[in-house]
Amino acid sequence: MHDRWVQIKVPLTGKDLSQIDTPFVIVEGVGPATFYVDKIQYDTNRPGPMVSMSILPASPVSVPPGAKRSFTAQGFDASGTPVDIYPTWMISPSLGTLSATLGPVVTFTAPLSPTSGTLSASVVDPVSGTFNASATVNVAPIVYTQSYNVYSDAGAGGTIGVSTGTATGTAMTLSELSGGSAPGSTKYLHAAWTMVDTTGKSDAFAVWFVGETYGSRFMPSYADGFLQFWVRTTTDLQVSLRSANIPAGTEQSKFTLSQLGVPRDGQWQQVTLSLANFKVAEPNLDFSQIATYFTIGVLSNQIGPGTGVFDVANVQWQTSSGSAVDPNKVYAGLVGKQNASTGLVLSYDNDSTSQAFTYDQALAAMNFTYQGTSSDLALAKKVFDAYSILYTGTGFADAYNRDTKNVMSASRTAGPNAWMLLALIHYRNATGQTGYDAMINGTASWLLGLQDTDGGVKFGFDGTGATQAQKSTEQNLDAYAAFTAYAILTGNAAYQTAADKVANWLAVKAWNPSFGRFNVGLAANGTANTDKALDTYSWAPLATSSYTAVLAVAQTDFRNQQTCDPTGFMVDGFDSGGVVGNPSTYKDAVWLEGTAQMVAAYWSVKDRTNANYFINQIEKAVIPMSTSTEGLAYGTNAGTGFGGTPMDSIHPAVSPMAWYLFAKNRFNPFRPYAALGAQLKNVSDNSSATSITWGAPALPAGWVMAKQYLELTFQPITSLTSTGSGGSQGSPDAQGNLWETRLLTDNTGAGTGTASFPQWQDPTPGLTSNIDSNPAGLIEVTGSTYTQRVPVPLAWSVKDSTDTQATGIVPSDPANGLPPSFQWNYASDMQTPWIDLNHNGVVDSADVQSVPSNPEQDAIIVQKGNLMHSAQGPGGYFDSLSPTQIYLEANFMYAYTPGQFKTNIYLESFSQ
């Protein structure tokens, strides 16, 4: 006889298997005895002789101190067919403890101190001999990169329930208590239970659980993670979890505290259990559809009937394998919401009515357009094709059915229509296609028809067609941007006038100087609604480039911290609004869409610190939708939104995903037109200027900085160059609109030779080896002809700050090859020829000065990510934000006598 498990295989060859009535019978021999039978099965895939064995998980394996992890040993025949084995297990001294030394599966408990060693298994096969396998185990703290809050002081990440089966008299009372909780917690769940068995049966049980509120959740990133919780009990408890493919009550993914070696001494004990253990115990456990995150309780067939209590605190799923947020996956999640047939995009997941809000369609289409590839533009075109069918010239409905395009919300509101107009203009500017021009013109005209005599744009029309005369600040910001974009597109001055009227309405009617913010709008009778809403704060600088101080007020009015229901992370961000008279409702949730809008606004005012901080906060709330897609819900938790509307914290939605992508790409959707402009300002105080001056330096003076600078503003509208290819960061054609800008003088053109326009004359016409044959620079005004043969050299440098001390910009010869010369670029003239500056007989890229036929040299290049040229030649780039500053210097080394030096400067720019 054996005192260990023995595998018995009974050949069925020659047996009549056509009429089996008893699949299995085993009879004990003479006298009392105890025996065990397990894993009885008919197997048609009989393995051959064992040739190898392995341990799973594969070496090396990391286990946190004190945690528990299952290991499985498996044999294989020559074809890879599994062979059941019953090995003997051993571990290195002081590595930890094992739940058993025999069996196919053991549970390893790590010590409390870091260490490493070997876990090994061996088996003697009666046919094939002895086999061994081992795994290196490293016990060390693990930095968890992702957490899911099951239950903690912050609340529950699902629905809490109690189950006691059908045994009469069995019950459990569950209550949340404070004080005396586990370390690091204030609250805990206290369970008081009674178990009464049915006569003749040990069938009573009493458990509580946290289940997914909406059926199941996609959680494969936790498959290699850990379940962590605190428990206080004097009786044995069973812990389990379940996926949706396994009927409740049949799951085998369960363990008792005694199996795990957890002390049951009435003191708080922390349990860290590998989630892979549950997969070993229940091979059908599917982490892509987790239905119950945690179940704990008592079973009478384990401890008998009776009464008792136990406490649980801070239940978390933890993992270190959760990858960093990938914006490409968020974009893929947005793409996945589009119905390929209708072209419309599902506004939020798990919506049985399939609503597609016009505002969301515009946001999605702008993201598709921004990506810029032919396949992405085709996605935007599908949205616009759908709306071209729905277009009547009387405004678009607020919402349609994604799958049928039927109207779901018949209201026709100014804001969503303004957003659709912005999206259409964005597509028109990015592609040049004119097929939607009629829809663009008609939507602009309809929106203009809502403008009231006070300049404000009325709300729109309700579902019956009745006018809604109230005015929304948010929607007037939308209208201002749409009117401005349309005026730029068409040159129609009436729409710029309309935009100006909206701007005046915002300043006079909507602005609340007492609070330094906007009111939410005006009632139909003109009464101000003094309530506050976050989007009127963030959208103001995005739409108007003004009211930037309101961003600081938003920090006071809406900033708060909340635990994100899906991820368990604490997120710092901004609420959307609340209920008038109830201040706490203005800070009881983080509105993820609105926080992303704030990030976009911070980028627009060059506030890197807040922009980077809050984009990182948003990414704590990104949730996986599938292995290749990620998403964001409206809020971190079901707090109170504007006007008391509760936020959905579970289902990925278009608007937070779209605004996250806008913020991540630093794209301002209120300006869907390629923008590049310059304004002259004084270095001393950043005030506006009308001319560039050097004052009166003591001559000869060498390189001297001008007292003014040019402020350059830009906005790309797609992420790609004209070729549709994205280069590596730092290259001239790195993924983004290829903006090139050069600073040029005009010293030989028509009209030169006057006091206002000095003229240069070439001392050696046609001789390109003469450095004096370059007309670029400042011309000294002498005599009555205003001509000069040798200009004063002029150079320019680009920075992203007006703080010249912080940026380290000082005058320097651009050609001396030593810092800080690399910051400066020689200015070209409109007629600068090829010049062999180094006198090597060849005019090539080794010659410093640029020429008109070589625009790559000495240019600012702005691309996706806002990489900006900051050095001579095509290779010096760094991350920059609009606006940027162009500083000027001139070399007065050979100007020995005081005089006037003039030129006309052109900022030559183009985009691809």
Coordinates of C-alpha atoms in Angstrom, one line a residue, residues 213-627:
T213 CA -22.5 46.2 -10.9
Y214 CA -22.8 45.9 -14.7
G215 CA -22.2 42.2 -15.3
S216 CA -18.5 41.8 -15.7
R217 CA -15.3 43.8 -16.2
F218 CA -12.3 43.3 -18.4
M219 CA -9.3 42.7 -16.1
P220 CA -6.6 40.6 -17.8
S221 CA -3.9 43.0 -16.6
Y222 CA -4.4 41.6 -13.1
A223 CA -4.0 38.0 -14.1
D224 CA -0.5 38.0 -12.7
G225 CA -1.3 40.3 -9.8
F226 CA -2.4 39.9 -6.2
L227 CA -5.6 40.0 -4.1
Q228 CA -4.7 41.9 -0.9
F229 CA -6.9 42.3 2.1
W230 CA -7.0 42.5 5.9
V231 CA -9.1 40.0 8.0
R232 CA -9.8 39.6 11.7
T233 CA -11.4 36.3 12.7
T234 CA -11.3 33.3 15.1
T235 CA -12.9 30.9 12.7
D236 CA -11.9 29.6 9.3
L237 CA -13.2 31.5 6.3
Q238 CA -13.4 30.8 2.6
V239 CA -12.3 33.3 0.0
S240 CA -13.3 33.1 -3.7
L241 CA -13.8 35.0 -6.9
R242 CA -15.7 34.2 -10.1
S243 CA -15.9 35.2 -13.7
A244 CA -19.1 35.5 -15.6
N245 CA -18.7 32.3 -17.6
I246 CA -18.9 30.3 -14.4
P247 CA -22.3 29.8 -12.8
A248 CA -22.5 31.2 -9.2
G249 CA -22.0 28.5 -6.6
T250 CA -20.0 26.2 -8.9
E251 CA -16.7 28.1 -9.0
Q252 CA -13.6 26.2 -7.8
S253 CA -11.5 29.4 -7.5
K254 CA -11.6 29.4 -3.7
F255 CA -9.3 28.9 -0.7
T256 CA -9.8 28.7 3.1
L257 CA -7.7 30.8 5.5
S258 CA -6.4 27.5 7.0
Q259 CA -5.2 26.4 3.6
L260 CA -3.4 29.7 3.2
G261 CA -1.9 29.4 6.7
V262 CA -3.5 32.6 7.9
P263 CA -3.6 32.9 11.7
R264 CA -7.2 33.0 13.1
D265 CA -6.4 34.6 16.4
G266 CA -8.8 37.5 16.5
Q267 CA -6.1 39.9 15.4
W268 CA -5.8 41.8 12.1
Q269 CA -3.9 39.8 9.5
Q270 CA -2.9 40.9 6.1
V271 CA -3.4 38.4 3.3
T272 CA -1.6 38.8 -0.1
L273 CA -2.7 36.0 -2.4
S274 CA -1.6 35.7 -6.0
L275 CA -4.6 36.0 -8.4
A276 CA -3.0 33.2 -10.4
N277 CA -3.8 30.9 -7.6
F278 CA -7.5 31.2 -8.4
K279 CA -6.8 30.4 -12.1
V280 CA -4.9 27.2 -11.0
A281 CA -7.8 26.2 -8.8
E282 CA -10.4 27.0 -11.5
P283 CA -8.9 26.7 -15.1
N284 CA -12.1 28.2 -16.5
L285 CA -11.6 31.4 -14.6
D286 CA -11.6 34.2 -17.3
F287 CA -10.0 37.5 -16.3
S288 CA -11.6 39.2 -19.2
Q289 CA -15.0 38.9 -17.6
I290 CA -14.7 39.1 -13.9
A291 CA -18.1 39.1 -12.2
T292 CA -17.3 38.8 -8.5
Y293 CA -14.1 40.4 -7.2
F294 CA -14.2 39.0 -3.7
T295 CA -16.4 36.7 -1.7
I296 CA -15.7 35.8 1.9
G297 CA -17.6 33.8 4.5
V298 CA -18.3 30.7 6.5
L299 CA -19.5 27.2 5.4
S300 CA -20.9 24.7 7.8
N301 CA -19.4 21.8 5.9
Q302 CA -16.0 23.3 6.9
I303 CA -16.5 24.6 10.4
G304 CA -20.0 23.3 11.4
P305 CA -23.1 25.3 12.4
G306 CA -23.0 28.1 15.0
T307 CA -22.6 31.8 15.3
G308 CA -19.7 34.2 15.0
V309 CA -18.2 37.4 13.6
F310 CA -15.4 38.4 11.4
D311 CA -14.1 41.7 10.0
V312 CA -12.5 42.7 6.7
A313 CA -10.8 45.9 5.6
N314 CA -9.0 47.4 2.5
V315 CA -9.6 44.8 -0.2
Q316 CA -7.6 45.5 -3.3
W317 CA -6.6 43.9 -6.6
Q318 CA -3.0 44.9 -7.3
T319 CA -0.7 44.4 -10.3
S320 CA 2.7 45.5 -11.4
S321 CA 2.1 44.4 -15.0
G322 CA -0.4 47.1 -15.9
S323 CA 1.2 49.0 -18.7
A324 CA 1.4 52.7 -18.9
V325 CA -1.6 54.4 -20.5
D326 CA -1.3 54.3 -24.3
P327 CA -3.0 57.2 -26.0
N328 CA -3.1 55.1 -29.2
K329 CA -5.2 52.6 -27.3
V330 CA -7.6 55.3 -26.2
Y331 CA -7.8 56.5 -29.8
A332 CA -8.5 52.9 -30.8
G333 CA -11.3 52.8 -28.2
L334 CA -12.8 55.9 -29.7
V335 CA -12.6 54.3 -33.2
G336 CA -14.2 51.2 -31.9
K337 CA -17.3 53.1 -30.9
Q338 CA -18.2 54.0 -34.5
N339 CA -20.8 52.0 -36.4
A340 CA -19.1 51.3 -39.7
S341 CA -22.5 51.2 -41.5
T342 CA -24.1 54.4 -40.2
G343 CA -20.9 56.3 -39.4
L344 CA -22.2 57.5 -36.0
V345 CA -20.3 57.0 -32.8
L346 CA -21.8 55.5 -29.6
S347 CA -21.6 58.2 -27.0
Y348 CA -21.1 55.9 -24.0
D349 CA -20.8 52.1 -23.5
N350 CA -23.6 49.9 -22.2
D351 CA -26.3 52.2 -23.5
S352 CA -29.2 50.0 -24.6
T353 CA -30.7 53.0 -26.5
S354 CA -27.5 53.5 -28.6
Q355 CA -27.5 57.3 -28.2
A356 CA -25.1 59.3 -30.5
F357 CA -25.0 62.9 -29.3
T358 CA -24.1 65.5 -31.9
Y359 CA -21.6 67.1 -29.6
D360 CA -19.8 63.7 -29.3
Q361 CA -19.9 63.1 -33.0
A362 CA -18.1 66.4 -33.6
L363 CA -15.5 65.6 -31.0
A364 CA -14.9 62.2 -32.5
A365 CA -14.7 63.5 -36.0
M366 CA -12.1 66.2 -34.9
N367 CA -10.0 63.5 -33.4
F368 CA -10.2 61.4 -36.6
T369 CA -9.3 64.4 -38.6
Y370 CA -6.4 65.3 -36.4
Q371 CA -4.8 61.9 -36.9
G372 CA -4.6 62.9 -40.6
T373 CA -4.0 59.5 -42.3
S374 CA -6.3 58.5 -45.1
S375 CA -7.9 55.8 -43.0
D376 CA -8.5 58.2 -40.1
L377 CA -9.9 60.9 -42.5
A378 CA -12.2 58.2 -43.9
L379 CA -13.6 57.7 -40.3
A380 CA -14.3 61.5 -40.1
K381 CA -15.9 61.4 -43.5
K382 CA -18.3 58.7 -42.3
V383 CA -19.5 60.9 -39.6
F384 CA -20.0 63.8 -42.0
D385 CA -21.7 61.6 -44.6
A386 CA -24.2 60.6 -41.9
Y387 CA -24.9 64.2 -41.0
S388 CA -25.2 65.2 -44.7
I389 CA -28.1 62.8 -44.9
L390 CA -29.6 64.3 -41.7
Y391 CA -29.0 67.9 -42.8
T392 CA -32.1 70.0 -43.3
G393 CA -30.7 73.5 -42.8
T394 CA -32.7 73.9 -39.7
G395 CA -30.1 72.7 -37.2
F396 CA -29.1 69.3 -36.2
A397 CA -30.9 67.4 -33.4
D398 CA -29.0 67.0 -30.2
A399 CA -28.9 63.2 -30.4
Y400 CA -29.6 60.4 -32.9
N401 CA -29.6 56.6 -32.6
R402 CA -26.2 55.4 -33.6
D403 CA -27.5 52.3 -35.4
T404 CA -30.6 53.7 -37.1
K405 CA -29.9 57.5 -37.3
N406 CA -33.3 58.1 -35.9
V407 CA -33.8 61.3 -33.9
M408 CA -33.5 60.5 -30.1
S409 CA -33.5 64.1 -28.8
A410 CA -35.3 66.5 -31.1
S411 CA -34.0 69.6 -29.4
R412 CA -31.8 71.7 -31.7
T413 CA -29.3 73.5 -29.5
A414 CA -26.7 76.1 -30.4
G415 CA -23.8 74.4 -28.7
P416 CA -23.8 71.0 -30.5
N417 CA -24.4 72.7 -33.8
A418 CA -21.5 75.1 -33.3
W419 CA -19.3 72.1 -32.5
M420 CA -20.4 70.3 -35.6
L421 CA -19.6 73.4 -37.6
L422 CA -16.1 73.5 -36.0
A423 CA -15.6 69.9 -36.9
L424 CA -16.7 70.4 -40.5
I425 CA -14.4 73.4 -40.9
H426 CA -11.5 71.4 -39.3
Y427 CA -12.0 68.7 -41.9
R428 CA -12.3 71.2 -44.7
N429 CA -9.1 72.9 -43.7
A430 CA -7.2 69.6 -43.3
T431 CA -8.3 68.1 -46.5
G432 CA -9.3 70.9 -48.8
Q433 CA -12.4 68.9 -49.8
T434 CA -15.4 71.1 -50.6
G435 CA -18.1 68.4 -50.6
Y436 CA -19.6 69.6 -47.3
D437 CA -19.5 73.3 -48.1
A438 CA -23.3 73.5 -48.4
M439 CA -23.7 72.0 -45.0
I440 CA -21.0 74.3 -43.6
N441 CA -22.7 77.4 -45.0
G442 CA -26.2 76.3 -43.9
T443 CA -25.1 75.4 -40.4
A444 CA -23.3 78.7 -40.0
S445 CA -26.3 80.6 -41.3
W446 CA -28.7 78.7 -38.9
L447 CA -26.4 79.5 -36.0
L448 CA -26.2 83.1 -36.9
G449 CA -30.0 83.2 -36.9
L450 CA -29.9 82.5 -33.2
Q451 CA -28.0 85.7 -32.4
D452 CA -30.0 88.1 -30.4
T453 CA -29.9 91.9 -30.5
D454 CA -27.6 92.0 -27.4
G455 CA -25.1 89.9 -29.3
G456 CA -25.7 86.8 -27.3
V457 CA -26.7 83.5 -29.0
K458 CA -30.0 82.0 -27.9
F459 CA -30.1 78.4 -26.6
G460 CA -32.0 77.0 -29.6
F461 CA -35.3 75.1 -30.1
D462 CA -36.9 72.5 -27.9
G463 CA -38.3 69.2 -29.2
T464 CA -41.6 70.9 -30.3
G465 CA -39.8 73.6 -32.3
A466 CA -40.4 76.3 -29.7
T467 CA -37.6 78.9 -29.3
Q468 CA -35.5 78.6 -26.1
A469 CA -34.6 82.2 -25.5
Q470 CA -32.2 81.6 -22.6
K471 CA -28.5 82.1 -23.3
S472 CA -25.8 79.8 -22.2
T473 CA -22.2 81.1 -21.6
E474 CA -20.8 77.8 -22.6
Q475 CA -22.7 77.8 -25.9
N476 CA -21.8 81.4 -26.6
L477 CA -18.2 80.4 -26.3
D478 CA -18.9 77.7 -28.8
A479 CA -20.6 80.1 -31.1
Y480 CA -17.8 82.6 -30.8
A481 CA -15.3 80.0 -32.0
A482 CA -17.5 78.8 -34.8
F483 CA -18.2 82.3 -36.1
T484 CA -14.5 83.1 -36.0
A485 CA -13.5 79.9 -37.8
Y486 CA -16.1 80.4 -40.5
A487 CA -15.1 84.0 -41.0
I488 CA -11.5 82.9 -41.5
L489 CA -12.5 80.1 -43.9
T490 CA -14.8 82.2 -46.1
G491 CA -13.7 85.8 -45.5
N492 CA -17.3 86.7 -44.8
A493 CA -17.0 89.8 -42.6
A494 CA -20.5 89.4 -41.2
Y495 CA -19.4 86.4 -39.2
Q496 CA -16.4 88.2 -37.7
T497 CA -18.9 90.9 -36.7
A498 CA -21.1 88.2 -35.2
A499 CA -18.1 86.9 -33.3
D500 CA -17.3 90.3 -32.0
K501 CA -20.8 90.8 -30.8
V502 CA -20.6 87.5 -28.9
A503 CA -17.3 88.6 -27.4
N504 CA -19.0 91.8 -26.2
W505 CA -22.0 89.8 -24.7
L506 CA -19.5 87.6 -22.8
A507 CA -17.7 90.6 -21.4
V508 CA -20.8 92.7 -20.5
K509 CA -23.6 90.1 -19.8
A510 CA -21.9 86.9 -18.8
W511 CA -18.8 87.9 -16.9
N512 CA -19.2 88.1 -13.1
P513 CA -16.5 90.5 -11.8
S514 CA -17.4 89.9 -8.2
F515 CA -16.2 86.3 -8.5
G516 CA -13.7 86.6 -11.3
R517 CA -15.6 84.1 -13.5
F518 CA -18.5 83.7 -15.9
N519 CA -22.0 83.1 -14.8
V520 CA -23.6 80.1 -16.5
G521 CA -25.8 82.4 -18.6
L522 CA -29.0 84.4 -18.7
A523 CA -32.6 83.3 -18.3
A524 CA -35.1 84.1 -21.1
N525 CA -36.1 87.3 -19.2
G526 CA -32.5 88.5 -19.0
T527 CA -31.9 87.5 -15.4
A528 CA -28.4 86.3 -14.7
N529 CA -28.0 82.7 -13.6
T530 CA -25.0 83.2 -11.3
D531 CA -24.3 79.5 -10.8
K532 CA -20.9 78.2 -11.9
A533 CA -19.9 75.5 -14.3
L534 CA -16.3 74.3 -15.0
D535 CA -16.5 74.4 -18.8
T536 CA -17.1 78.2 -18.8
Y537 CA -13.8 78.5 -17.0
S538 CA -11.7 76.2 -19.2
W539 CA -13.3 77.1 -22.6
A540 CA -12.9 80.8 -22.2
P541 CA -9.1 81.0 -22.8
L542 CA -9.4 78.2 -25.4
A543 CA -12.0 80.0 -27.4
T544 CA -11.0 83.6 -26.9
S545 CA -7.3 83.6 -25.7
S546 CA -8.5 85.9 -22.9
Y547 CA -9.8 85.4 -19.4
T548 CA -6.7 83.3 -18.5
A549 CA -6.9 84.3 -14.8
V550 CA -10.1 82.3 -14.5
L551 CA -8.1 79.1 -14.5
A552 CA -6.8 79.9 -11.0
V553 CA -10.3 80.5 -9.9
A554 CA -11.3 77.0 -11.1
Q555 CA -8.7 75.5 -8.7
T556 CA -10.6 77.1 -5.8
D557 CA -14.1 76.4 -7.1
F558 CA -13.9 72.8 -8.4
R559 CA -10.6 71.1 -7.5
N560 CA -10.9 68.0 -5.4
Q561 CA -9.6 64.4 -5.0
Q562 CA -11.6 61.2 -5.4
T563 CA -10.9 57.5 -5.6
C564 CA -11.6 56.3 -9.1
D565 CA -14.2 53.5 -9.0
P566 CA -12.7 51.4 -11.9
T567 CA -9.0 51.7 -11.1
G568 CA -8.9 52.4 -7.3
F569 CA -6.4 55.2 -7.8
M570 CA -6.8 58.6 -6.0
V571 CA -7.3 61.2 -8.8
D572 CA -6.8 64.9 -8.3
G573 CA -8.9 67.0 -10.7
F574 CA -12.0 69.2 -11.2
D575 CA -15.7 68.7 -10.6
S576 CA -18.1 70.0 -13.2
G577 CA -20.6 71.9 -11.0
G578 CA -23.2 71.0 -8.4
V579 CA -26.5 71.9 -6.8
V580 CA -27.0 75.6 -5.9
G581 CA -27.1 75.9 -2.1
N582 CA -25.1 72.7 -1.5
P583 CA -21.4 73.6 -1.7
S584 CA -20.2 70.1 -1.1
T585 CA -21.7 68.9 -4.4
Y586 CA -19.2 71.2 -6.3
K587 CA -16.3 69.0 -5.1
D588 CA -17.7 65.5 -4.8
A589 CA -16.3 64.0 -8.0
V590 CA -13.6 64.5 -10.6
W591 CA -15.1 65.2 -14.0
L592 CA -12.6 63.6 -16.3
E593 CA -13.9 65.3 -19.4
G594 CA -13.7 68.7 -17.7
T595 CA -10.3 68.0 -16.2
A596 CA -9.0 67.2 -19.7
Q597 CA -10.5 70.5 -20.9
M598 CA -8.5 72.2 -18.1
V599 CA -5.4 70.5 -19.3
A600 CA -6.0 71.8 -22.8
A601 CA -6.5 75.3 -21.4
Y602 CA -3.3 75.1 -19.4
W603 CA -1.4 74.2 -22.5
S604 CA -3.0 77.2 -24.2
V605 CA -1.5 79.5 -21.6
K606 CA 1.9 77.7 -21.5
D607 CA 1.3 76.4 -18.0
R608 CA 3.4 73.2 -18.4
T609 CA 3.3 72.4 -14.7
N610 CA -0.4 72.2 -14.3
A611 CA -0.9 70.6 -17.8
N612 CA 1.5 67.8 -17.1
Y613 CA 0.3 67.2 -13.6
F614 CA -3.4 66.9 -14.4
I615 CA -2.9 64.8 -17.6
N616 CA -1.0 62.3 -15.3
Q617 CA -4.0 62.5 -12.9
I618 CA -6.4 61.7 -15.7
E619 CA -4.3 58.7 -16.8
K620 CA -4.9 57.1 -13.4
A621 CA -8.5 56.7 -14.4
V622 CA -8.0 55.1 -17.8
I623 CA -9.5 51.7 -17.9
P624 CA -8.9 48.8 -20.4
M625 CA -11.8 48.1 -22.8
S626 CA -10.0 45.2 -24.5
T627 CA -6.5 44.0 -25.0

